[in-house]
Amino acid sequence: MFTRFSDIDRLFGTMDMLRQRLDNLYTDYNRPYRSTWLMEDGFLRANLYQSGDAFEMRLEVPGMDKDALDIKIQGNYLEISGKRDHNVPDGYKVHKTERLNGTFSRSFTLPDDVDGARVEATLKDGVLYLTLPKSEAAKPRQIAIS
Amino acid sequence: MDKNTEIAKRDDRNIEKTRELYEAAPAVDIYENEDEILLVADMPGVIKEEVSVNIDNGRLALSGIRKLESGGVASWEEFGNVEFVRNFSVPQTIDVENVKADLKNGVLTLHMPKSEEAKPRQIEIKTA
């Protein structure tokens, strides 16, 4: 009946989902957990990926222009700060304001030194993508066996 | 074909769903003036094609799916693919035909105009 592991995995996956749905039925059905843009302590959410000779970093920055962001790099120290201010549009009454406002800053210590001159940053759909090439000294090197 | 892609392909062909995206409620601002209700929601990383806005019988359902390309070996990950879902009750007086949605920099702006009958009206007092 089950010829592959993925079949068993699939079966359990479906059962898990059913159980979750039943668990949620009374407590918070249709009420997913809240996510806010900043983490509780005021940090932006960030992902760091590594490949052989570069880091890639992604940060959630919804609704921010490139002018509102400030990126600084020194060696392996990266600091991202910015400001988000969206004012209440004129003549509107406020019902709810959950989106956070104000200044923020987050700093990272990267595992290796970065070549600051070749860093690229792009902003797309509210996510900031940073490509951070490692500095020459930090790059992996092929060693020839003599 | 390596095993991973084979399994991923089989997943696509399944009749039953086995995995779901995490659901998250986006942070929203709601404003109102005499002409419309304005809703602003943060959905970083969501593209236009993956957003759906449904208004049906006084219920507004927002959904936006974020699918990011996998970036390589993750050293740390604080956000990932997620479905932003949130439901609201809206007054029946919304002019559903003229609702406008706009997505920019991961922020969804929804203009919901009130229908003519629901707008406040100035009553002139006549002297007899």
PDB file of C-alpha atoms in Angstrom:
ATOM      1  CA  MET A   1       0.000   0.000   0.000  1.00  0.00           C
ATOM      2  CA  PHE A   2       2.684   2.478   0.993  1.00  0.00           C
ATOM      3  CA  THR A   3       5.583   2.178  -1.304  1.00  0.00           C
ATOM      4  CA  ARG A   4       7.333   5.365  -0.343  1.00  0.00           C
ATOM      5  CA  PHE A   5       8.014   7.227   2.799  1.00  0.00           C
ATOM      6  CA  SER A   6       6.311  10.277   1.347  1.00  0.00           C
ATOM      7  CA  ASP A   7       3.002   8.401   1.292  1.00  0.00           C
ATOM      8  CA  ILE A   8       3.188   7.846   5.025  1.00  0.00           C
ATOM      9  CA  ASP A   9       4.273  11.412   5.566  1.00  0.00           C
ATOM     10  CA  ARG A  10       1.308  12.565   3.560  1.00  0.00           C
ATOM     11  CA  LEU A  11      -1.124  10.494   5.548  1.00  0.00           C
ATOM     12  CA  PHE A  12       0.153  11.873   8.834  1.00  0.00           C
ATOM     13  CA  GLY A  13       0.194  15.389   7.445  1.00  0.00           C
ATOM     14  CA  THR A  14      -3.475  15.189   6.655  1.00  0.00           C
ATOM     15  CA  MET A  15      -4.280  13.756  10.073  1.00  0.00           C
ATOM     16  CA  ASP A  16      -2.288  16.507  11.754  1.00  0.00           C
ATOM     17  CA  MET A  17      -4.207  19.133   9.885  1.00  0.00           C
ATOM     18  CA  LEU A  18      -7.525  17.638  10.891  1.00  0.00           C
ATOM     19  CA  ARG A  19      -6.442  17.517  14.512  1.00  0.00           C
ATOM     20  CA  GLN A  20      -5.305  21.140  14.414  1.00  0.00           C
ATOM     21  CA  ARG A  21      -8.586  22.223  12.931  1.00  0.00           C
ATOM     22  CA  LEU A  22     -10.527  20.379  15.617  1.00  0.00           C
ATOM     23  CA  ASP A  23      -8.325  21.855  18.326  1.00  0.00           C
ATOM     24  CA  ASN A  24      -8.992  25.299  17.014  1.00  0.00           C
ATOM     25  CA  LEU A  25     -12.691  24.818  16.710  1.00  0.00           C
ATOM     26  CA  TYR A  26     -13.659  26.322  20.029  1.00  0.00           C
ATOM     27  CA  THR A  27     -10.737  28.437  21.045  1.00  0.00           C
ATOM     28  CA  ASP A  28      -9.596  30.457  18.122  1.00  0.00           C
ATOM     29  CA  TYR A  29     -11.214  29.142  15.007  1.00  0.00           C
ATOM     30  CA  ASN A  30     -10.812  31.636  12.205  1.00  0.00           C
ATOM     31  CA  ARG A  31      -8.746  33.833  14.440  1.00  0.00           C
ATOM     32  CA  PRO A  32      -5.140  33.402  13.397  1.00  0.00           C
ATOM     33  CA  TYR A  33      -2.316  34.517  15.628  1.00  0.00           C
ATOM     34  CA  ARG A  34      -1.372  38.117  15.425  1.00  0.00           C
ATOM     35  CA  SER A  35       1.698  39.228  13.643  1.00  0.00           C
ATOM     36  CA  THR A  36       2.989  42.711  13.859  1.00  0.00           C
ATOM     37  CA  TRP A  37       5.584  44.251  11.726  1.00  0.00           C
ATOM     38  CA  LEU A  38       8.101  44.768  14.479  1.00  0.00           C
ATOM     39  CA  MET A  39       8.990  42.091  16.916  1.00  0.00           C
ATOM     40  CA  GLU A  40       8.015  42.783  20.491  1.00  0.00           C
ATOM     41  CA  ASP A  41      11.256  44.410  21.459  1.00  0.00           C
ATOM     42  CA  GLY A  42      11.214  46.736  18.504  1.00  0.00           C
ATOM     43  CA  PHE A  43      13.414  44.785  16.132  1.00  0.00           C
ATOM     44  CA  LEU A  44      12.719  44.337  12.462  1.00  0.00           C
ATOM     45  CA  ARG A  45      12.322  40.789  11.351  1.00  0.00           C
ATOM     46  CA  ALA A  46      15.317  39.573   9.384  1.00  0.00           C
ATOM     47  CA  ASN A  47      16.542  36.449   7.630  1.00  0.00           C
ATOM     48  CA  LEU A  48      20.178  35.711   6.952  1.00  0.00           C
ATOM     49  CA  TYR A  49      21.289  33.288   4.278  1.00  0.00           C
ATOM     50  CA  GLN A  50      24.809  32.223   3.464  1.00  0.00           C
ATOM     51  CA  SER A  51      26.428  31.028   0.334  1.00  0.00           C
ATOM     52  CA  GLY A  52      30.133  30.452  -0.248  1.00  0.00           C
ATOM     53  CA  ASP A  53      31.157  34.008  -0.980  1.00  0.00           C
ATOM     54  CA  ALA A  54      28.213  36.169   0.017  1.00  0.00           C
ATOM     55  CA  PHE A  55      25.534  36.681   2.607  1.00  0.00           C
ATOM     56  CA  GLU A  56      22.001  37.504   1.721  1.00  0.00           C
ATOM     57  CA  MET A  57      19.852  39.313   4.192  1.00  0.00           C
ATOM     58  CA  ARG A  58      16.133  39.995   4.004  1.00  0.00           C
ATOM     59  CA  LEU A  59      14.199  42.346   6.192  1.00  0.00           C
ATOM     60  CA  GLU A  60      10.523  43.144   6.446  1.00  0.00           C
ATOM     61  CA  VAL A  61      10.031  46.845   5.834  1.00  0.00           C
ATOM     62  CA  PRO A  62       6.436  47.328   4.682  1.00  0.00           C
ATOM     63  CA  GLY A  63       5.456  50.703   3.358  1.00  0.00           C
ATOM     64  CA  MET A  64       8.906  52.222   3.493  1.00  0.00           C
ATOM     65  CA  ASP A  65      10.645  54.187   0.786  1.00  0.00           C
ATOM     66  CA  LYS A  66      14.308  53.829   0.125  1.00  0.00           C
ATOM     67  CA  ASP A  67      14.874  57.308   1.492  1.00  0.00           C
ATOM     68  CA  ALA A  68      13.514  56.284   4.847  1.00  0.00           C
ATOM     69  CA  LEU A  69      16.102  53.552   5.326  1.00  0.00           C
ATOM     70  CA  ASP A  70      19.683  53.890   6.372  1.00  0.00           C
ATOM     71  CA  ILE A  71      22.157  51.031   6.023  1.00  0.00           C
ATOM     72  CA  LYS A  72      25.657  51.128   7.504  1.00  0.00           C
ATOM     73  CA  ILE A  73      28.376  48.547   7.253  1.00  0.00           C
ATOM     74  CA  GLN A  74      31.738  48.364   8.888  1.00  0.00           C
ATOM     75  CA  GLY A  75      33.679  45.115   8.740  1.00  0.00           C
ATOM     76  CA  ASN A  76      31.193  42.550   9.972  1.00  0.00           C
ATOM     77  CA  TYR A  77      28.971  45.041  11.724  1.00  0.00           C
ATOM     78  CA  LEU A  78      25.748  45.931   9.961  1.00  0.00           C
ATOM     79  CA  GLU A  79      23.292  48.501  11.165  1.00  0.00           C
ATOM     80  CA  ILE A  80      19.917  49.223   9.667  1.00  0.00           C
ATOM     81  CA  SER A  81      17.869  52.105  10.886  1.00  0.00           C
ATOM     82  CA  GLY A  82      14.936  53.996   9.564  1.00  0.00           C
ATOM     83  CA  LYS A  83      11.806  55.861  10.201  1.00  0.00           C
ATOM     84  CA  ARG A  84       8.275  55.133   9.331  1.00  0.00           C
ATOM     85  CA  ASP A  85       5.743  57.840   9.686  1.00  0.00           C
ATOM     86  CA  HIS A  86       2.336  57.550   8.259  1.00  0.00           C
ATOM     87  CA  ASN A  87       0.041  60.196   9.530  1.00  0.00           C
ATOM     88  CA  VAL A  88      -3.680  59.969   9.832  1.00  0.00           C
ATOM     89  CA  PRO A  89      -5.048  61.141   6.494  1.00  0.00           C
ATOM     90  CA  ASP A  90      -6.729  64.536   6.701  1.00  0.00           C
ATOM     91  CA  GLY A  91     -10.340  64.606   7.719  1.00  0.00           C
ATOM     92  CA  TYR A  92     -10.504  60.965   8.715  1.00  0.00           C
ATOM     93  CA  LYS A  93     -11.691  59.578  12.003  1.00  0.00           C
ATOM     94  CA  VAL A  94      -9.477  56.867  13.478  1.00  0.00           C
ATOM     95  CA  HIS A  95     -10.956  53.474  14.322  1.00  0.00           C
ATOM     96  CA  LYS A  96      -7.860  51.371  14.693  1.00  0.00           C
ATOM     97  CA  THR A  97      -4.126  51.953  14.524  1.00  0.00           C
ATOM     98  CA  GLU A  98      -2.082  48.807  14.840  1.00  0.00           C
ATOM     99  CA  ARG A  99       0.616  49.568  12.351  1.00  0.00           C
ATOM    100  CA  LEU A 100       3.583  50.878  14.196  1.00  0.00           C
ATOM    101  CA  ASN A 101       5.017  54.245  13.656  1.00  0.00           C
ATOM    102  CA  GLY A 102       8.309  55.838  14.511  1.00  0.00           C
ATOM    103  CA  THR A 103      11.992  55.161  14.309  1.00  0.00           C
ATOM    104  CA  PHE A 104      13.735  51.836  14.584  1.00  0.00           C
ATOM    105  CA  SER A 105      17.219  50.479  14.433  1.00  0.00           C
ATOM    106  CA  ARG A 106      18.713  47.030  14.436  1.00  0.00           C
ATOM    107  CA  SER A 107      22.309  45.977  14.312  1.00  0.00           C
ATOM    108  CA  PHE A 108      23.812  42.632  13.387  1.00  0.00           C
ATOM    109  CA  THR A 109      27.200  41.068  13.790  1.00  0.00           C
ATOM    110  CA  LEU A 110      27.735  38.959  10.707  1.00  0.00           C
ATOM    111  CA  PRO A 111      29.745  35.772  10.919  1.00  0.00           C
ATOM    112  CA  ASP A 112      32.387  37.155   8.511  1.00  0.00           C
ATOM    113  CA  ASP A 113      33.722  40.443   7.262  1.00  0.00           C
ATOM    114  CA  VAL A 114      31.896  42.015   4.361  1.00  0.00           C
ATOM    115  CA  ASP A 115      33.265  43.976   1.430  1.00  0.00           C
ATOM    116  CA  GLY A 116      31.382  47.184   2.090  1.00  0.00           C
ATOM    117  CA  ALA A 117      32.005  48.647  -1.359  1.00  0.00           C
ATOM    118  CA  ARG A 118      30.179  45.873  -3.201  1.00  0.00           C
ATOM    119  CA  VAL A 119      27.072  45.597  -1.053  1.00  0.00           C
ATOM    120  CA  GLU A 120      23.838  45.797  -2.981  1.00  0.00           C
ATOM    121  CA  ALA A 121      20.460  46.643  -1.547  1.00  0.00           C
ATOM    122  CA  THR A 122      17.100  46.340  -3.271  1.00  0.00           C
ATOM    123  CA  LEU A 123      13.659  47.098  -2.028  1.00  0.00           C
ATOM    124  CA  LYS A 124      10.831  45.015  -3.411  1.00  0.00           C
ATOM    125  CA  ASP A 125       7.240  44.651  -2.230  1.00  0.00           C
ATOM    126  CA  GLY A 126       8.057  45.777   1.268  1.00  0.00           C
ATOM    127  CA  VAL A 127      11.030  43.465   1.709  1.00  0.00           C
ATOM    128  CA  LEU A 128      14.596  44.748   1.749  1.00  0.00           C
ATOM    129  CA  TYR A 129      17.104  42.419   0.094  1.00  0.00           C
ATOM    130  CA  LEU A 130      20.766  42.927   0.905  1.00  0.00           C
ATOM    131  CA  THR A 131      23.521  41.104  -0.926  1.00  0.00           C
ATOM    132  CA  LEU A 132      26.679  41.262   1.122  1.00  0.00           C
ATOM    133  CA  PRO A 133      29.770  39.825  -0.568  1.00  0.00           C
ATOM    134  CA  LYS A 134      32.342  38.507   1.858  1.00  0.00           C
ATOM    135  CA  SER A 135      35.648  40.314   1.916  1.00  0.00           C
ATOM    136  CA  GLU A 136      38.547  38.621   0.142  1.00  0.00           C
ATOM    137  CA  ALA A 137      40.143  37.476   3.386  1.00  0.00           C
ATOM    138  CA  ALA A 138      36.965  35.771   4.541  1.00  0.00           C
ATOM    139  CA  LYS A 139      36.250  33.882   1.338  1.00  0.00           C
ATOM    140  CA  PRO A 140      36.698  30.153   1.143  1.00  0.00           C
ATOM    141  CA  ARG A 141      39.903  29.227  -0.621  1.00  0.00           C
ATOM    142  CA  GLN A 142      40.832  26.186  -2.595  1.00  0.00           C
ATOM    143  CA  ILE A 143      43.958  24.578  -1.250  1.00  0.00           C
ATOM    144  CA  ALA A 144      46.054  22.597  -3.697  1.00  0.00           C
ATOM    145  CA  ILE A 145      47.672  19.497  -2.269  1.00  0.00           C
ATOM    146  CA  SER A 146      51.322  19.373  -3.131  1.00  0.00           C
TER     147      SER A 146
ATOM    148  CA  MET B   1      15.356  13.430 -11.190  1.00  0.00           C
ATOM    149  CA  ASP B   2      16.513  13.661  -7.634  1.00  0.00           C
ATOM    150  CA  LYS B   3      14.318  12.488  -4.817  1.00  0.00           C
ATOM    151  CA  ASN B   4      13.397  15.902  -3.495  1.00  0.00           C
ATOM    152  CA  THR B   5      11.865  17.201  -6.690  1.00  0.00           C
ATOM    153  CA  GLU B   6      10.070  13.913  -7.160  1.00  0.00           C
ATOM    154  CA  ILE B   7       8.445  14.196  -3.768  1.00  0.00           C
ATOM    155  CA  ALA B   8       7.582  17.847  -4.324  1.00  0.00           C
ATOM    156  CA  LYS B   9       5.893  16.947  -7.586  1.00  0.00           C
ATOM    157  CA  ARG B  10       3.886  14.212  -5.939  1.00  0.00           C
ATOM    158  CA  ASP B  11       2.756  16.742  -3.342  1.00  0.00           C
ATOM    159  CA  ASP B  12       1.333  18.920  -6.072  1.00  0.00           C
ATOM    160  CA  ARG B  13      -0.677  16.063  -7.503  1.00  0.00           C
ATOM    161  CA  ASN B  14      -2.212  15.068  -4.192  1.00  0.00           C
ATOM    162  CA  ILE B  15      -5.946  15.331  -3.853  1.00  0.00           C
ATOM    163  CA  GLU B  16      -5.805  15.936  -0.122  1.00  0.00           C
ATOM    164  CA  LYS B  17      -4.005  18.879   1.351  1.00  0.00           C
ATOM    165  CA  THR B  18      -1.233  17.994   3.727  1.00  0.00           C
ATOM    166  CA  ARG B  19       0.530  21.210   4.436  1.00  0.00           C
ATOM    167  CA  GLU B  20      -0.780  24.631   5.000  1.00  0.00           C
ATOM    168  CA  LEU B  21       0.945  27.930   5.085  1.00  0.00           C
ATOM    169  CA  TYR B  22       1.139  29.571   8.434  1.00  0.00           C
ATOM    170  CA  GLU B  23      -1.563  32.122   8.892  1.00  0.00           C
ATOM    171  CA  ALA B  24      -0.796  35.511  10.301  1.00  0.00           C
ATOM    172  CA  ALA B  25      -3.012  38.467  10.948  1.00  0.00           C
ATOM    173  CA  PRO B  26      -1.608  41.609   9.374  1.00  0.00           C
ATOM    174  CA  ALA B  27      -1.548  44.805  11.395  1.00  0.00           C
ATOM    175  CA  VAL B  28      -4.183  47.198  10.122  1.00  0.00           C
ATOM    176  CA  ASP B  29      -5.198  50.813  10.435  1.00  0.00           C
ATOM    177  CA  ILE B  30      -8.818  51.732   9.877  1.00  0.00           C
ATOM    178  CA  TYR B  31      -9.949  55.263   9.173  1.00  0.00           C
ATOM    179  CA  GLU B  32     -13.300  56.683   8.247  1.00  0.00           C
ATOM    180  CA  ASN B  33     -14.627  59.903   6.856  1.00  0.00           C
ATOM    181  CA  GLU B  34     -17.979  60.938   5.472  1.00  0.00           C
ATOM    182  CA  ASP B  35     -17.412  59.342   2.092  1.00  0.00           C
ATOM    183  CA  GLU B  36     -15.485  56.190   2.743  1.00  0.00           C
ATOM    184  CA  ILE B  37     -13.871  53.737   5.082  1.00  0.00           C
ATOM    185  CA  LEU B  38     -10.135  53.403   4.556  1.00  0.00           C
ATOM    186  CA  LEU B  39      -8.284  50.269   5.570  1.00  0.00           C
ATOM    187  CA  VAL B  40      -4.496  49.970   5.488  1.00  0.00           C
ATOM    188  CA  ALA B  41      -2.790  46.624   6.079  1.00  0.00           C
ATOM    189  CA  ASP B  42       0.904  45.691   6.285  1.00  0.00           C
ATOM    190  CA  MET B  43       1.679  42.699   4.101  1.00  0.00           C
ATOM    191  CA  PRO B  44       5.410  42.758   3.417  1.00  0.00           C
ATOM    192  CA  GLY B  45       6.525  40.543   0.552  1.00  0.00           C
ATOM    193  CA  VAL B  46       3.081  39.982  -0.914  1.00  0.00           C
ATOM    194  CA  ILE B  47       2.648  40.573  -4.624  1.00  0.00           C
ATOM    195  CA  LYS B  48      -0.459  41.880  -6.319  1.00  0.00           C
ATOM    196  CA  GLU B  49      -1.409  38.558  -7.900  1.00  0.00           C
ATOM    197  CA  GLU B  50      -1.573  36.838  -4.528  1.00  0.00           C
ATOM    198  CA  VAL B  51      -3.933  39.234  -2.798  1.00  0.00           C
ATOM    199  CA  SER B  52      -7.621  38.596  -2.530  1.00  0.00           C
ATOM    200  CA  VAL B  53     -10.236  40.889  -1.067  1.00  0.00           C
ATOM    201  CA  ASN B  54     -13.754  39.561  -0.670  1.00  0.00           C
ATOM    202  CA  ILE B  55     -16.726  41.509   0.528  1.00  0.00           C
ATOM    203  CA  ASP B  56     -19.832  39.486   0.996  1.00  0.00           C
ATOM    204  CA  ASN B  57     -22.873  40.286   3.034  1.00  0.00           C
ATOM    205  CA  GLY B  58     -21.189  42.541   5.540  1.00  0.00           C
ATOM    206  CA  ARG B  59     -18.057  40.472   5.837  1.00  0.00           C
ATOM    207  CA  LEU B  60     -14.717  41.565   4.497  1.00  0.00           C
ATOM    208  CA  ALA B  61     -12.090  38.861   4.054  1.00  0.00           C
ATOM    209  CA  LEU B  62      -8.510  39.840   3.300  1.00  0.00           C
ATOM    210  CA  SER B  63      -5.922  37.353   2.233  1.00  0.00           C
ATOM    211  CA  GLY B  64      -2.416  37.764   0.886  1.00  0.00           C
ATOM    212  CA  ILE B  65       0.091  35.019   0.289  1.00  0.00           C
ATOM    213  CA  ARG B  66       3.791  35.653   0.624  1.00  0.00           C
ATOM    214  CA  LYS B  67       6.030  33.316  -1.317  1.00  0.00           C
ATOM    215  CA  LEU B  68       9.674  34.201  -1.085  1.00  0.00           C
ATOM    216  CA  GLU B  69      12.336  32.525  -3.130  1.00  0.00           C
ATOM    217  CA  SER B  70      14.498  30.301  -1.038  1.00  0.00           C
ATOM    218  CA  GLY B  71      17.692  32.148  -0.346  1.00  0.00           C
ATOM    219  CA  GLY B  72      20.203  29.421   0.362  1.00  0.00           C
ATOM    220  CA  VAL B  73      21.468  28.089   3.650  1.00  0.00           C
ATOM    221  CA  ALA B  74      19.732  29.980   6.404  1.00  0.00           C
ATOM    222  CA  SER B  75      21.794  31.167   9.331  1.00  0.00           C
ATOM    223  CA  TRP B  76      18.670  32.474  10.952  1.00  0.00           C
ATOM    224  CA  GLU B  77      15.154  33.019   9.775  1.00  0.00           C
ATOM    225  CA  GLU B  78      12.577  35.173  11.502  1.00  0.00           C
ATOM    226  CA  PHE B  79       9.987  35.283   8.785  1.00  0.00           C
ATOM    227  CA  GLY B  80       9.027  32.998   5.960  1.00  0.00           C
ATOM    228  CA  ASN B  81       6.221  32.126   3.654  1.00  0.00           C
ATOM    229  CA  VAL B  82       2.966  32.982   5.246  1.00  0.00           C
ATOM    230  CA  GLU B  83      -0.629  33.722   4.435  1.00  0.00           C
ATOM    231  CA  PHE B  84      -1.846  37.016   5.823  1.00  0.00           C
ATOM    232  CA  VAL B  85      -5.498  36.496   6.707  1.00  0.00           C
ATOM    233  CA  ARG B  86      -7.932  38.738   8.439  1.00  0.00           C
ATOM    234  CA  ASN B  87     -11.691  39.099   8.517  1.00  0.00           C
ATOM    235  CA  PHE B  88     -13.744  42.133   9.397  1.00  0.00           C
ATOM    236  CA  SER B  89     -17.377  43.011   9.703  1.00  0.00           C
ATOM    237  CA  VAL B  90     -18.222  45.945   7.494  1.00  0.00           C
ATOM    238  CA  PRO B  91     -21.480  47.850   7.291  1.00  0.00           C
ATOM    239  CA  GLN B  92     -23.924  46.735   4.630  1.00  0.00           C
ATOM    240  CA  THR B  93     -23.875  50.249   3.247  1.00  0.00           C
ATOM    241  CA  ILE B  94     -20.515  49.821   1.512  1.00  0.00           C
ATOM    242  CA  ASP B  95     -20.707  50.461  -2.206  1.00  0.00           C
ATOM    243  CA  VAL B  96     -19.130  47.164  -3.194  1.00  0.00           C
ATOM    244  CA  GLU B  97     -18.947  48.047  -6.882  1.00  0.00           C
ATOM    245  CA  ASN B  98     -16.596  50.946  -6.233  1.00  0.00           C
ATOM    246  CA  VAL B  99     -14.207  49.476  -3.726  1.00  0.00           C
ATOM    247  CA  LYS B 100     -10.627  50.205  -4.721  1.00  0.00           C
ATOM    248  CA  ALA B 101      -7.591  48.292  -3.566  1.00  0.00           C
ATOM    249  CA  ASP B 102      -4.004  49.333  -4.028  1.00  0.00           C
ATOM    250  CA  LEU B 103      -0.830  47.483  -3.101  1.00  0.00           C
ATOM    251  CA  LYS B 104       2.411  49.346  -2.792  1.00  0.00           C
ATOM    252  CA  ASN B 105       5.628  48.408  -0.991  1.00  0.00           C
ATOM    253  CA  GLY B 106       3.867  45.602   0.792  1.00  0.00           C
ATOM    254  CA  VAL B 107       1.090  47.812   2.109  1.00  0.00           C
ATOM    255  CA  LEU B 108      -2.490  47.172   1.033  1.00  0.00           C
ATOM    256  CA  THR B 109      -4.783  50.183   0.949  1.00  0.00           C
ATOM    257  CA  LEU B 110      -8.471  49.571   0.594  1.00  0.00           C
ATOM    258  CA  HIS B 111     -10.906  52.374  -0.128  1.00  0.00           C
ATOM    259  CA  MET B 112     -14.463  51.385   0.648  1.00  0.00           C
ATOM    260  CA  PRO B 113     -16.862  54.124  -0.396  1.00  0.00           C
ATOM    261  CA  LYS B 114     -20.170  54.427   1.391  1.00  0.00           C
ATOM    262  CA  SER B 115     -23.243  54.244  -0.762  1.00  0.00           C
ATOM    263  CA  GLU B 116     -25.164  57.451  -1.332  1.00  0.00           C
ATOM    264  CA  GLU B 117     -27.975  56.572   1.067  1.00  0.00           C
ATOM    265  CA  ALA B 118     -25.553  56.092   3.917  1.00  0.00           C
ATOM    266  CA  LYS B 119     -23.843  59.449   3.656  1.00  0.00           C
ATOM    267  CA  PRO B 120     -24.746  62.042   6.239  1.00  0.00           C
ATOM    268  CA  ARG B 121     -27.106  64.656   4.929  1.00  0.00           C
ATOM    269  CA  GLN B 122     -27.473  68.237   5.894  1.00  0.00           C
ATOM    270  CA  ILE B 123     -31.070  69.080   6.701  1.00  0.00           C
ATOM    271  CA  GLU B 124     -32.127  72.543   5.966  1.00  0.00           C
ATOM    272  CA  ILE B 125     -34.509  74.104   8.421  1.00  0.00           C
ATOM    273  CA  LYS B 126     -37.344  75.956   6.847  1.00  0.00           C
ATOM    274  CA  THR B 127     -39.043  78.734   8.621  1.00  0.00           C
ATOM    275  CA  ALA B 128     -42.754  78.592   8.434  1.00  0.00           C
TER     276      ALA B 128
END
